[in-house]
Structures are given as C-alpha cells and as structure tokens.
PDB file of C-alpha atoms in Angstrom:
ATOM      1  CA  ASP A   1      19.082   4.462  -9.662  1.00  0.00           C
ATOM      2  CA  THR A   2      16.278   2.720  -7.820  1.00  0.00           C
ATOM      3  CA  ALA A   3      12.954   4.443  -8.491  1.00  0.00           C
ATOM      4  CA  VAL A   4      10.987   3.023  -5.548  1.00  0.00           C
ATOM      5  CA  SER A   5      12.946   1.552  -2.674  1.00  0.00           C
ATOM      6  CA  GLN A   6      11.816  -0.221   0.448  1.00  0.00           C
ATOM      7  CA  THR A   7      13.585  -1.161   3.642  1.00  0.00           C
ATOM      8  CA  PRO A   8      13.991  -3.698   4.985  1.00  0.00           C
ATOM      9  CA  LYS A   9      13.720  -6.396   2.330  1.00  0.00           C
ATOM     10  CA  TYR A  10      13.073  -9.069   4.941  1.00  0.00           C
ATOM     11  CA  LEU A  11      11.583  -8.669   8.395  1.00  0.00           C
ATOM     12  CA  VAL A  12      11.164 -11.512  10.866  1.00  0.00           C
ATOM     13  CA  THR A  13       9.579 -10.685  14.196  1.00  0.00           C
ATOM     14  CA  GLN A  14       7.550 -12.057  17.069  1.00  0.00           C
ATOM     15  CA  MET A  15       3.821 -11.695  17.559  1.00  0.00           C
ATOM     16  CA  GLY A  16       2.890  -8.608  19.503  1.00  0.00           C
ATOM     17  CA  ASN A  17       5.855  -6.530  18.367  1.00  0.00           C
ATOM     18  CA  ASP A  18       5.629  -3.174  16.590  1.00  0.00           C
ATOM     19  CA  LYS A  19       7.523  -2.719  13.337  1.00  0.00           C
ATOM     20  CA  SER A  20       7.893  -0.201  10.514  1.00  0.00           C
ATOM     21  CA  ILE A  21       8.586  -0.532   6.807  1.00  0.00           C
ATOM     22  CA  LYS A  22       9.987   2.446   4.944  1.00  0.00           C
ATOM     23  CA  CYS A  23       9.381   3.467   1.351  1.00  0.00           C
ATOM     24  CA  GLU A  24      10.985   6.181  -0.743  1.00  0.00           C
ATOM     25  CA  GLN A  25      10.479   7.189  -4.365  1.00  0.00           C
ATOM     26  CA  ASN A  26      12.713   9.458  -6.424  1.00  0.00           C
ATOM     27  CA  LEU A  27      10.363   9.839  -9.378  1.00  0.00           C
ATOM     28  CA  GLY A  28       8.784  13.092  -8.272  1.00  0.00           C
ATOM     29  CA  HIS A  29       5.382  11.427  -8.043  1.00  0.00           C
ATOM     30  CA  ASP A  30       2.576  12.876  -5.970  1.00  0.00           C
ATOM     31  CA  THR A  31       0.828   9.642  -5.035  1.00  0.00           C
ATOM     32  CA  MET A  32       2.113   6.644  -3.102  1.00  0.00           C
ATOM     33  CA  TYR A  33       0.517   3.331  -2.171  1.00  0.00           C
ATOM     34  CA  TRP A  34       0.885   0.318   0.056  1.00  0.00           C
ATOM     35  CA  TYR A  35      -0.200  -3.126  -1.153  1.00  0.00           C
ATOM     36  CA  LYS A  36      -0.284  -6.461   0.642  1.00  0.00           C
ATOM     37  CA  GLN A  37       0.309  -9.784  -1.118  1.00  0.00           C
ATOM     38  CA  ASP A  38      -0.664 -12.755   0.979  1.00  0.00           C
ATOM     39  CA  SER A  39       0.419 -16.372   0.788  1.00  0.00           C
ATOM     40  CA  LYS A  40      -2.184 -17.077  -1.897  1.00  0.00           C
ATOM     41  CA  LYS A  41      -0.543 -14.372  -3.999  1.00  0.00           C
ATOM     42  CA  PHE A  42      -3.532 -12.030  -4.007  1.00  0.00           C
ATOM     43  CA  LEU A  43      -2.324  -8.443  -4.288  1.00  0.00           C
ATOM     44  CA  LYS A  44      -4.584  -5.914  -2.552  1.00  0.00           C
ATOM     45  CA  ILE A  45      -4.273  -2.210  -2.001  1.00  0.00           C
ATOM     46  CA  MET A  46      -4.181  -1.023   1.593  1.00  0.00           C
ATOM     47  CA  PHE A  47      -3.606   2.731   1.446  1.00  0.00           C
ATOM     48  CA  SER A  48      -2.987   5.552  -0.975  1.00  0.00           C
ATOM     49  CA  TYR A  49      -1.562   8.973  -0.167  1.00  0.00           C
ATOM     50  CA  ASN A  50      -1.430  12.058  -2.325  1.00  0.00           C
ATOM     51  CA  ASN A  51       0.828  14.888  -1.192  1.00  0.00           C
ATOM     52  CA  LYS A  52       0.743  13.540   2.343  1.00  0.00           C
ATOM     53  CA  GLU A  53      -3.049  13.279   2.326  1.00  0.00           C
ATOM     54  CA  LEU A  54      -4.805   9.920   2.685  1.00  0.00           C
ATOM     55  CA  ILE A  55      -7.032   9.272  -0.339  1.00  0.00           C
ATOM     56  CA  ILE A  56      -7.625   5.519  -0.235  1.00  0.00           C
ATOM     57  CA  ASN A  57      -8.032   3.540   2.957  1.00  0.00           C
ATOM     58  CA  GLU A  58      -9.225   0.018   2.468  1.00  0.00           C
ATOM     59  CA  THR A  59     -10.624  -2.097   5.270  1.00  0.00           C
ATOM     60  CA  VAL A  60      -7.368  -2.464   7.095  1.00  0.00           C
ATOM     61  CA  PRO A  61      -7.055  -2.973  10.876  1.00  0.00           C
ATOM     62  CA  ASN A  62      -6.160   0.239  12.662  1.00  0.00           C
ATOM     63  CA  ARG A  63      -3.001  -1.500  13.848  1.00  0.00           C
ATOM     64  CA  PHE A  64      -1.690  -0.439  10.449  1.00  0.00           C
ATOM     65  CA  SER A  65      -0.842   3.247  10.278  1.00  0.00           C
ATOM     66  CA  PRO A  66       0.719   4.813   7.208  1.00  0.00           C
ATOM     67  CA  LYS A  67       2.789   7.930   7.697  1.00  0.00           C
ATOM     68  CA  SER A  68       3.906  10.304   4.987  1.00  0.00           C
ATOM     69  CA  PRO A  69       6.490  12.846   6.184  1.00  0.00           C
ATOM     70  CA  ASP A  70       6.762  14.256   2.667  1.00  0.00           C
ATOM     71  CA  LYS A  71       5.532  13.297  -0.765  1.00  0.00           C
ATOM     72  CA  ALA A  72       8.626  11.194  -1.485  1.00  0.00           C
ATOM     73  CA  HIS A  73       8.146   8.935   1.526  1.00  0.00           C
ATOM     74  CA  LEU A  74       5.350   6.692   2.741  1.00  0.00           C
ATOM     75  CA  ASN A  75       6.141   4.527   5.726  1.00  0.00           C
ATOM     76  CA  LEU A  76       3.990   1.759   7.146  1.00  0.00           C
ATOM     77  CA  HIS A  77       3.890   1.204  10.874  1.00  0.00           C
ATOM     78  CA  ILE A  78       2.283  -1.939  12.244  1.00  0.00           C
ATOM     79  CA  ASN A  79       1.388  -2.323  15.922  1.00  0.00           C
ATOM     80  CA  SER A  80       0.808  -5.564  17.806  1.00  0.00           C
ATOM     81  CA  LEU A  81       1.807  -7.816  14.942  1.00  0.00           C
ATOM     82  CA  GLU A  82      -0.285 -10.947  14.368  1.00  0.00           C
ATOM     83  CA  LEU A  83       0.450 -14.175  12.511  1.00  0.00           C
ATOM     84  CA  GLY A  84      -1.955 -13.136   9.759  1.00  0.00           C
ATOM     85  CA  ASP A  85       0.137 -10.065   9.017  1.00  0.00           C
ATOM     86  CA  SER A  86       2.766 -12.302   7.434  1.00  0.00           C
ATOM     87  CA  ALA A  87       2.880 -11.296   3.781  1.00  0.00           C
ATOM     88  CA  VAL A  88       4.887  -9.373   1.233  1.00  0.00           C
ATOM     89  CA  TYR A  89       4.210  -5.639   1.381  1.00  0.00           C
ATOM     90  CA  PHE A  90       4.761  -3.550  -1.726  1.00  0.00           C
ATOM     91  CA  CYS A  91       5.064   0.191  -1.946  1.00  0.00           C
ATOM     92  CA  ALA A  92       4.232   1.963  -5.208  1.00  0.00           C
ATOM     93  CA  SER A  93       4.015   5.473  -6.605  1.00  0.00           C
ATOM     94  CA  SER A  94       2.369   7.227  -9.520  1.00  0.00           C
ATOM     95  CA  ARG A  95       1.299  10.590 -10.840  1.00  0.00           C
ATOM     96  CA  ARG A  96      -1.836  12.052  -9.328  1.00  0.00           C
ATOM     97  CA  THR A  97      -4.334  12.228 -12.120  1.00  0.00           C
ATOM     98  CA  GLY A  98      -5.127  11.060 -15.605  1.00  0.00           C
ATOM     99  CA  ALA A  99      -4.646   7.701 -17.254  1.00  0.00           C
ATOM    100  CA  LEU A 100      -1.002   7.727 -16.235  1.00  0.00           C
ATOM    101  CA  SER A 101      -2.076   7.706 -12.581  1.00  0.00           C
ATOM    102  CA  SER A 102      -2.541   3.984 -13.131  1.00  0.00           C
ATOM    103  CA  ARG A 103       1.042   3.552 -14.274  1.00  0.00           C
ATOM    104  CA  GLN A 104       2.311   2.655 -10.885  1.00  0.00           C
ATOM    105  CA  PHE A 105       5.927   1.924 -10.121  1.00  0.00           C
ATOM    106  CA  PHE A 106       6.398  -0.749  -7.507  1.00  0.00           C
ATOM    107  CA  GLY A 107       9.159  -1.300  -5.017  1.00  0.00           C
ATOM    108  CA  PRO A 108      10.899  -4.658  -4.566  1.00  0.00           C
ATOM    109  CA  GLY A 109       8.711  -5.648  -1.629  1.00  0.00           C
ATOM    110  CA  THR A 110       9.258  -6.375   2.050  1.00  0.00           C
ATOM    111  CA  ARG A 111       8.663  -9.941   3.163  1.00  0.00           C
ATOM    112  CA  LEU A 112       7.271  -9.838   6.695  1.00  0.00           C
ATOM    113  CA  THR A 113       7.220 -13.031   8.733  1.00  0.00           C
ATOM    114  CA  VAL A 114       5.507 -13.022  12.111  1.00  0.00           C
ATOM    115  CA  LEU A 115       6.412 -15.936  14.371  1.00  0.00           C
TER     116      LEU A 115
ATOM    117  CA  ASP B   1     -13.395  -7.387  -6.957  1.00  0.00           C
ATOM    118  CA  ALA B   2     -11.589  -7.618 -10.257  1.00  0.00           C
ATOM    119  CA  LYS B   3     -13.650  -6.709 -13.296  1.00  0.00           C
ATOM    120  CA  THR B   4     -11.666  -8.964 -15.593  1.00  0.00           C
ATOM    121  CA  THR B   5     -11.444 -12.671 -16.395  1.00  0.00           C
ATOM    122  CA  GLN B   6      -8.211 -14.340 -17.464  1.00  0.00           C
ATOM    123  CA  PRO B   7      -7.154 -17.963 -17.959  1.00  0.00           C
ATOM    124  CA  PRO B   8      -5.199 -19.163 -14.931  1.00  0.00           C
ATOM    125  CA  SER B   9      -2.229 -20.389 -16.915  1.00  0.00           C
ATOM    126  CA  MET B  10      -0.689 -20.521 -20.370  1.00  0.00           C
ATOM    127  CA  ASP B  11       2.427 -21.942 -21.954  1.00  0.00           C
ATOM    128  CA  CYS B  12       4.477 -20.538 -24.784  1.00  0.00           C
ATOM    129  CA  ALA B  13       7.595 -21.666 -26.612  1.00  0.00           C
ATOM    130  CA  GLU B  14      10.616 -19.393 -26.446  1.00  0.00           C
ATOM    131  CA  GLY B  15      10.813 -17.137 -29.487  1.00  0.00           C
ATOM    132  CA  ARG B  16       7.154 -17.501 -30.332  1.00  0.00           C
ATOM    133  CA  ALA B  17       4.444 -14.922 -29.760  1.00  0.00           C
ATOM    134  CA  ALA B  18       2.545 -15.129 -26.490  1.00  0.00           C
ATOM    135  CA  ASN B  19      -1.090 -14.031 -26.761  1.00  0.00           C
ATOM    136  CA  LEU B  20      -2.748 -13.451 -23.408  1.00  0.00           C
ATOM    137  CA  PRO B  21      -6.533 -12.918 -23.478  1.00  0.00           C
ATOM    138  CA  CYS B  22      -8.648 -10.920 -21.072  1.00  0.00           C
ATOM    139  CA  ASN B  23     -12.404 -10.502 -20.840  1.00  0.00           C
ATOM    140  CA  HIS B  24     -13.835  -7.274 -19.432  1.00  0.00           C
ATOM    141  CA  SER B  25     -17.444  -7.355 -20.586  1.00  0.00           C
ATOM    142  CA  THR B  26     -18.623  -4.792 -18.006  1.00  0.00           C
ATOM    143  CA  ILE B  27     -16.062  -2.135 -18.909  1.00  0.00           C
ATOM    144  CA  SER B  28     -17.502   1.375 -19.012  1.00  0.00           C
ATOM    145  CA  GLY B  29     -16.744   4.068 -21.556  1.00  0.00           C
ATOM    146  CA  ASN B  30     -14.152   5.950 -19.521  1.00  0.00           C
ATOM    147  CA  GLU B  31     -12.268   2.941 -18.221  1.00  0.00           C
ATOM    148  CA  TYR B  32      -8.861   1.969 -19.516  1.00  0.00           C
ATOM    149  CA  VAL B  33      -7.376  -1.506 -19.836  1.00  0.00           C
ATOM    150  CA  TYR B  34      -4.012  -1.903 -18.110  1.00  0.00           C
ATOM    151  CA  TRP B  35      -1.588  -4.783 -18.131  1.00  0.00           C
ATOM    152  CA  TYR B  36       0.953  -5.485 -15.438  1.00  0.00           C
ATOM    153  CA  ARG B  37       3.160  -8.470 -14.808  1.00  0.00           C
ATOM    154  CA  GLN B  38       4.844  -9.864 -11.732  1.00  0.00           C
ATOM    155  CA  ILE B  39       7.989 -11.869 -12.133  1.00  0.00           C
ATOM    156  CA  HIS B  40       8.573 -14.238  -9.258  1.00  0.00           C
ATOM    157  CA  SER B  41       9.254 -12.438  -5.958  1.00  0.00           C
ATOM    158  CA  GLN B  42       9.437  -9.017  -7.603  1.00  0.00           C
ATOM    159  CA  GLY B  43       7.097  -6.035  -7.534  1.00  0.00           C
ATOM    160  CA  PRO B  44       4.509  -5.757 -10.305  1.00  0.00           C
ATOM    161  CA  GLN B  45       5.701  -4.053 -13.473  1.00  0.00           C
ATOM    162  CA  TYR B  46       3.584  -1.898 -15.762  1.00  0.00           C
ATOM    163  CA  ILE B  47       3.475  -3.153 -19.364  1.00  0.00           C
ATOM    164  CA  ILE B  48       0.959  -1.170 -21.377  1.00  0.00           C
ATOM    165  CA  HIS B  49      -2.478   0.416 -21.310  1.00  0.00           C
ATOM    166  CA  GLY B  50      -5.155   1.469 -23.776  1.00  0.00           C
ATOM    167  CA  LEU B  51      -8.652   2.897 -24.077  1.00  0.00           C
ATOM    168  CA  LYS B  52      -9.999   1.757 -27.418  1.00  0.00           C
ATOM    169  CA  ASN B  53      -7.218   1.898 -29.967  1.00  0.00           C
ATOM    170  CA  ASN B  54      -4.576  -0.746 -30.291  1.00  0.00           C
ATOM    171  CA  GLU B  55      -1.326   0.193 -28.606  1.00  0.00           C
ATOM    172  CA  THR B  56       2.284  -0.895 -28.985  1.00  0.00           C
ATOM    173  CA  ASN B  57       5.387  -0.132 -27.005  1.00  0.00           C
ATOM    174  CA  GLU B  58       8.819  -1.659 -26.577  1.00  0.00           C
ATOM    175  CA  MET B  59       7.465  -4.423 -24.378  1.00  0.00           C
ATOM    176  CA  ALA B  60       4.217  -5.540 -25.962  1.00  0.00           C
ATOM    177  CA  SER B  61       1.163  -4.845 -28.077  1.00  0.00           C
ATOM    178  CA  LEU B  62      -2.373  -4.447 -26.814  1.00  0.00           C
ATOM    179  CA  ILE B  63      -5.296  -5.327 -29.053  1.00  0.00           C
ATOM    180  CA  ILE B  64      -8.711  -4.173 -27.827  1.00  0.00           C
ATOM    181  CA  THR B  65     -11.843  -5.421 -29.575  1.00  0.00           C
ATOM    182  CA  GLU B  66     -14.155  -2.886 -31.146  1.00  0.00           C
ATOM    183  CA  ASP B  67     -16.825  -3.428 -28.483  1.00  0.00           C
ATOM    184  CA  ARG B  68     -14.080  -3.142 -25.831  1.00  0.00           C
ATOM    185  CA  LYS B  69     -15.345  -6.237 -24.047  1.00  0.00           C
ATOM    186  CA  SER B  70     -12.075  -8.092 -24.412  1.00  0.00           C
ATOM    187  CA  SER B  71      -8.430  -7.524 -25.161  1.00  0.00           C
ATOM    188  CA  THR B  72      -5.254  -9.445 -25.918  1.00  0.00           C
ATOM    189  CA  LEU B  73      -1.747  -8.720 -24.763  1.00  0.00           C
ATOM    190  CA  ILE B  74       0.843  -9.844 -27.272  1.00  0.00           C
ATOM    191  CA  LEU B  75       4.486 -10.489 -26.448  1.00  0.00           C
ATOM    192  CA  PRO B  76       5.856 -10.830 -29.984  1.00  0.00           C
ATOM    193  CA  HIS B  77       8.947 -12.929 -29.228  1.00  0.00           C
ATOM    194  CA  ALA B  78       8.657 -14.441 -25.779  1.00  0.00           C
ATOM    195  CA  THR B  79      11.829 -15.132 -23.834  1.00  0.00           C
ATOM    196  CA  LEU B  80      12.401 -17.171 -20.684  1.00  0.00           C
ATOM    197  CA  ARG B  81      12.512 -13.896 -18.746  1.00  0.00           C
ATOM    198  CA  ASP B  82       8.895 -13.240 -19.712  1.00  0.00           C
ATOM    199  CA  THR B  83       7.769 -16.067 -17.434  1.00  0.00           C
ATOM    200  CA  ALA B  84       5.531 -14.253 -14.949  1.00  0.00           C
ATOM    201  CA  VAL B  85       1.976 -13.697 -13.774  1.00  0.00           C
ATOM    202  CA  TYR B  86       0.224 -11.243 -16.103  1.00  0.00           C
ATOM    203  CA  TYR B  87      -2.595  -9.099 -14.756  1.00  0.00           C
ATOM    204  CA  CYS B  88      -5.261  -7.414 -16.849  1.00  0.00           C
ATOM    205  CA  ILE B  89      -6.884  -4.516 -14.971  1.00  0.00           C
ATOM    206  CA  VAL B  90      -9.719  -2.178 -15.823  1.00  0.00           C
ATOM    207  CA  ARG B  91      -9.687   1.238 -14.204  1.00  0.00           C
ATOM    208  CA  GLY B  92     -10.896   4.768 -14.767  1.00  0.00           C
ATOM    209  CA  GLU B  93      -8.774   7.879 -14.570  1.00  0.00           C
ATOM    210  CA  GLY B  94      -8.083   9.634 -11.339  1.00  0.00           C
ATOM    211  CA  GLY B  95      -5.743   9.022  -8.476  1.00  0.00           C
ATOM    212  CA  SER B  96      -8.534   8.069  -6.119  1.00  0.00           C
ATOM    213  CA  GLU B  97      -9.353   4.974  -8.105  1.00  0.00           C
ATOM    214  CA  LYS B  98      -7.848   1.688  -7.152  1.00  0.00           C
ATOM    215  CA  LEU B  99      -5.859  -0.786  -9.186  1.00  0.00           C
ATOM    216  CA  VAL B 100      -7.675  -4.039  -8.471  1.00  0.00           C
ATOM    217  CA  PHE B 101      -5.502  -7.054  -9.195  1.00  0.00           C
ATOM    218  CA  GLY B 102      -7.262 -10.320 -10.011  1.00  0.00           C
ATOM    219  CA  LYS B 103      -5.656 -13.738 -10.139  1.00  0.00           C
ATOM    220  CA  GLY B 104      -3.933 -13.076 -13.444  1.00  0.00           C
ATOM    221  CA  THR B 105      -2.488 -15.557 -15.945  1.00  0.00           C
ATOM    222  CA  LYS B 106       0.633 -17.484 -15.098  1.00  0.00           C
ATOM    223  CA  LEU B 107       2.627 -17.510 -18.342  1.00  0.00           C
ATOM    224  CA  THR B 108       5.399 -20.062 -18.592  1.00  0.00           C
ATOM    225  CA  VAL B 109       7.835 -19.659 -21.467  1.00  0.00           C
ATOM    226  CA  ASN B 110       9.491 -22.970 -22.269  1.00  0.00           C
ATOM    227  CA  PRO B 111      12.884 -23.425 -23.936  1.00  0.00           C
TER     228      PRO B 111
END
C-alpha cells in the first residue's frame, strides 16, 4: 500500500491557469509538508501543517495556498501559474514531535510544467 | 541554508563499501544528524539518523565522530540500486523545525 500518494503525477498547463495537486497519507501521521524541487535539483520546504494547522510557511508567493481538509490530506492550490512554478512538488508526512518528526515519508512527486 | 558540507560526487564499485562523509562543524548539542537519499526522479527516502552514538539499521551504518563535527554514512555492500544523491541534514527535535536539504553527494555505483 502506498504510504504517501500524490495526484497527478504529471501536470502540464498554460501560464495564468489555476491548478491543484492532491496529497494523501495513510500512515496516521499528524504533520504533512510540501516541498519544491527546481530544475537545479534544490529541494526546499514550502509549507508544513500539523493537524490542519499551518506551522511552517516559507517565503512562498501567496498564489500558493495549501489546504488541509483533515490530517490525512494536504492539497496545494496554485493560482495564476507562472513559468517559474515549473518544478517537481513533493508531499511528505511525519510524526509531530521528537527525533522521529524528522523521519519524513515522501510521495512520488508531481512534475508541473507551465508553458 | 544547509548546515552541512558534503563532496559533490563519489564513485564506488558494486559490492564494495561506500563511505559518504559529511561535515557539520556548527552542530549544536540537541541537533541530530539525518541521512536521506533521492534516487533519480523519486521522492527522498529516509536512511538513518543519530545523535552521538553510532547507529546501524538494515540500510546503512552511521558513524559520528566524538566531537560530533562530522559523520560518515556507510553502505556496506553497495549495489547499482544505491546510485542516488545522498543528503546529510542536521536538525533539532520538534515538528516546527525544517529539514534543510543541501546539495548532497551524488553517489554512482559502478558495475
């Protein structure tokens, strides 16, 4: 069974469109994350949610809005897509506290291409 | 910014041990050392973590120096499937702390 799943795997869209990426985890974790990996392969955290509450919010344009309907889901909605948004987006989850909070389980990624 | 320094690339022969070094000279007393790897086009995968004692699991061993300023990840019998980018990360406890990924070490296991 897939622990952290993301849909879609690939997303190709035009500039200016609005799109969403969905993430689900079946590990019973309290905390979920979104990371962005750009063309230079740098992996950077964007957001972190714990029990539907935002706990980390990096300097990300407000066109990006994470939404957590419940602790098993963290979706990423992106408005007015720009060329620079092209990247691979990874969802991850972990326990809330302690050293094991850094043992994050990552999804397979969503490759977003903005034309 | 990442608090660790790793060589950009390393090569290893299949079946031999792969020893991946990491410097973290500014590590503080409550920070752990974590290792992740990312196989091409996949999500990062947790390997191991430690505080000050050496650790071993089914994937690898982690050797941390006594002063905790550096560590080495050891893959005892590297296989072609171990070809990946390996990230050494220093982080404290707590869910509000970030995992900061640096550039990592690209390990290539050769047949």
